[in-house]
Rosetta silent file (secondary structure, phi, psi, omega in degrees, C-alpha in Angstrom):
SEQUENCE: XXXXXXXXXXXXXXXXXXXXXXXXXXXXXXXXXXXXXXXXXXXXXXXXXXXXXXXXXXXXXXXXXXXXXXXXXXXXXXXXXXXXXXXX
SCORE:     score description
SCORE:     0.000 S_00000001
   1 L     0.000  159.688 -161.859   13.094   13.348   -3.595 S_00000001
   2 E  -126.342  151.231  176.636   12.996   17.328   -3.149 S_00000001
   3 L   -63.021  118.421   94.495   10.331   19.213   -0.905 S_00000001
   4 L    22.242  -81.872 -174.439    8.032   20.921   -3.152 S_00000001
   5 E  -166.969  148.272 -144.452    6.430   22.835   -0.711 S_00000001
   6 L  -118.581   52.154 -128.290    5.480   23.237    2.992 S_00000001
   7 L  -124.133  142.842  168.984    1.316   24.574    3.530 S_00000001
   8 E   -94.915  122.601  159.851   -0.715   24.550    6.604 S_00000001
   9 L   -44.586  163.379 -170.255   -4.469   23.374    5.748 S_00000001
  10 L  -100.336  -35.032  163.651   -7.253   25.841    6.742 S_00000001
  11 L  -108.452 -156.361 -164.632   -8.695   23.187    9.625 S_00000001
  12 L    47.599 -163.743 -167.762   -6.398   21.241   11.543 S_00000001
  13 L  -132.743    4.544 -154.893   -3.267   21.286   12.917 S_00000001
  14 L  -119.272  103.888  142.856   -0.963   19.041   10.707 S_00000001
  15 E   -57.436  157.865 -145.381    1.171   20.335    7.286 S_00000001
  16 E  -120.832   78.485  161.157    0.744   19.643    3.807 S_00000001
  17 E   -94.096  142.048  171.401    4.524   18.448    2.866 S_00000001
  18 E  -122.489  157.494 -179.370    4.140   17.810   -0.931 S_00000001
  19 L  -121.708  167.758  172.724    7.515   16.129   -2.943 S_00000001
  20 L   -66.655  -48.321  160.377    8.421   16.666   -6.454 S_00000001
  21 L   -45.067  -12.140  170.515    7.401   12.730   -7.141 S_00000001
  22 L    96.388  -17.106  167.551    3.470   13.868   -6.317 S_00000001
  23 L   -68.640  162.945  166.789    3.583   12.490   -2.631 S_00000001
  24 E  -157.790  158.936 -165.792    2.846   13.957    0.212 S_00000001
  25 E  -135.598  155.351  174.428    2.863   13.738    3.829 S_00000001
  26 E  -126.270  106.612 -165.005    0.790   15.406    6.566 S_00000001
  27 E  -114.052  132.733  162.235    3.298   15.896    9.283 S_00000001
  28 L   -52.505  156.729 -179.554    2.786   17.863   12.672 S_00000001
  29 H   -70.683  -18.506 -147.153    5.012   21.515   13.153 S_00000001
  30 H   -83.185  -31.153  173.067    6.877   19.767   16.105 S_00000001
  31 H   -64.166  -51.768  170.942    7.895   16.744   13.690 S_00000001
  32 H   -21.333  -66.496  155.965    8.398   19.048   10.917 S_00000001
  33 H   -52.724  -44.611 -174.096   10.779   21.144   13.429 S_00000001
  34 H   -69.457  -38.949 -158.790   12.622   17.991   14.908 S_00000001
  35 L   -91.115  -22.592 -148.921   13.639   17.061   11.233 S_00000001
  36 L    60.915   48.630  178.075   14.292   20.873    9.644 S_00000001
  37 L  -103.278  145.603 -171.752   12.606   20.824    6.942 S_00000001
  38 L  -137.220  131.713  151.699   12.520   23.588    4.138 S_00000001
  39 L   -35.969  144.471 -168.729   11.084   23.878    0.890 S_00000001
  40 L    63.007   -0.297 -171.984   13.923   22.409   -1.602 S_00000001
  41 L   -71.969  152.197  164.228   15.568   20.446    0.891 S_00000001
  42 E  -123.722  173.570 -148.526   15.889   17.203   -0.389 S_00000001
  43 L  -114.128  153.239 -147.834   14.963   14.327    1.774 S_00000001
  44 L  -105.015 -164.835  167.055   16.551   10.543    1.255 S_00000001
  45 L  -105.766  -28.194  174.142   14.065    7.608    1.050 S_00000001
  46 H   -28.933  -62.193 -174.791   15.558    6.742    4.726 S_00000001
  47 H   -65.003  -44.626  167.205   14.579   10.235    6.043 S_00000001
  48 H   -30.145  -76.481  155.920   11.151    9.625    4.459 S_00000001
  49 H   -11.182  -56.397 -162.075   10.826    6.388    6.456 S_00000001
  50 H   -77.663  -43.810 -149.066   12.133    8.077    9.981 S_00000001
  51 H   -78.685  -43.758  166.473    9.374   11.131    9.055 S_00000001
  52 H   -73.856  -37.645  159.077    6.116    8.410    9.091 S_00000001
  53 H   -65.596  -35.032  152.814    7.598    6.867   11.776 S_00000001
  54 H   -46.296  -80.420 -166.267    7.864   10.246   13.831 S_00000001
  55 H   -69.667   -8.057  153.581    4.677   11.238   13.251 S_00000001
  56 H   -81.136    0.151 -173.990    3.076    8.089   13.643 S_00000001
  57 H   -99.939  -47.359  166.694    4.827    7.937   16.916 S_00000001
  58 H   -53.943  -57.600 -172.143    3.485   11.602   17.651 S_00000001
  59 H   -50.272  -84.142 -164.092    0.386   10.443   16.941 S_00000001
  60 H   -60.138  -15.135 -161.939   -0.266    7.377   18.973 S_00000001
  61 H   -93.449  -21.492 -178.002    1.544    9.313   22.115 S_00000001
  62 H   -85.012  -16.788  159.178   -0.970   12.136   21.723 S_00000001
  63 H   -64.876  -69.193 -175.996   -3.726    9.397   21.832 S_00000001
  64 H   -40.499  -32.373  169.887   -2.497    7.796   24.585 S_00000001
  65 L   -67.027  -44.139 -159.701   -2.498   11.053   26.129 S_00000001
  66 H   -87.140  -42.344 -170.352   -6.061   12.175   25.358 S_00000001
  67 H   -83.899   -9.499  163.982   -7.022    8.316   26.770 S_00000001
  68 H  -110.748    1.217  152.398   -5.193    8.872   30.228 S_00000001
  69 H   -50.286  -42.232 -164.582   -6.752   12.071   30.201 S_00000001
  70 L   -82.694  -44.537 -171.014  -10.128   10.836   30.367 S_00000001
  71 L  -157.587  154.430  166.029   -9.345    8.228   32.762 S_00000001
  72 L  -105.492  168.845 -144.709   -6.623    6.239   34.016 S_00000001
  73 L  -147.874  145.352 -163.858   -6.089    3.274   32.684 S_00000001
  74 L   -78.453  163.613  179.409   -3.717    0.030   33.256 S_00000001
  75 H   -46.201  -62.778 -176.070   -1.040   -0.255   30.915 S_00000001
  76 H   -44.979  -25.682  176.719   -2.952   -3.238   29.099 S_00000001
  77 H   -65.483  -81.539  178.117   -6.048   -1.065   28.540 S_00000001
  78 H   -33.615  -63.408 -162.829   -3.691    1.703   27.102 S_00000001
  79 H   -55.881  -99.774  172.284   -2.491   -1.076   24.584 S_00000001
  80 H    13.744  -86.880 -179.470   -5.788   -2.540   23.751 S_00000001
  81 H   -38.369  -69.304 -172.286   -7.445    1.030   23.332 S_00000001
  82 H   -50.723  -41.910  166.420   -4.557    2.316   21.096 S_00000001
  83 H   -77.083  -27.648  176.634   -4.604   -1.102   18.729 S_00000001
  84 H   -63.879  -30.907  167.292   -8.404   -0.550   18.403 S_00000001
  85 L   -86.996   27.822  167.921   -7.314    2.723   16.818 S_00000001
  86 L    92.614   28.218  179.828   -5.048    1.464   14.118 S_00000001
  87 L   -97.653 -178.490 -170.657   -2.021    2.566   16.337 S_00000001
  88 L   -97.774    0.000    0.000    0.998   -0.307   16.302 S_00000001
């Protein structure tokens, strides 16, 4: 599959990757950046794979972050809290 195109949304902070195939992903810049990605590159189904798993990885660590912000919290808490949001 080939990038399409690369757009930043008018709120948030997360790209717009669109593929040629009609998919799309909403990826972070720093994942985005980690991987290199450019319009036309084209991306494997592998590379796909690693790119939801980055950013779902980004994701939960940026929770986890926001939830020892607030408070601190025993590891087991930190799980708990993180599977109540749909994290793994």
């Amino acid at each position: 599959m080939r990038i399409e195109s690369i757009e930043k949304p008018r709120k948030g902070n997360k790209f717009k990757v669109l593929f040629d195939e009609g998919t799309e992903l909403l990826l972070s810049k720093e994942v985005i950046i980690d991987f290199g990605l450019r319009r036309n590159d084209e991306i494997s189904g592998k590379v796909y794979s690693e790119l939801m798993d980055a950013q779902s990885f980004r994701d939960a660590y940026l929770a986890g972050a926001r939830l020892l912000n607030y408070r601190l919290r025993t590891r087991s808490e930190l799980n708990n809290r993180l599977i109540q949001k749909g994290f793994q």
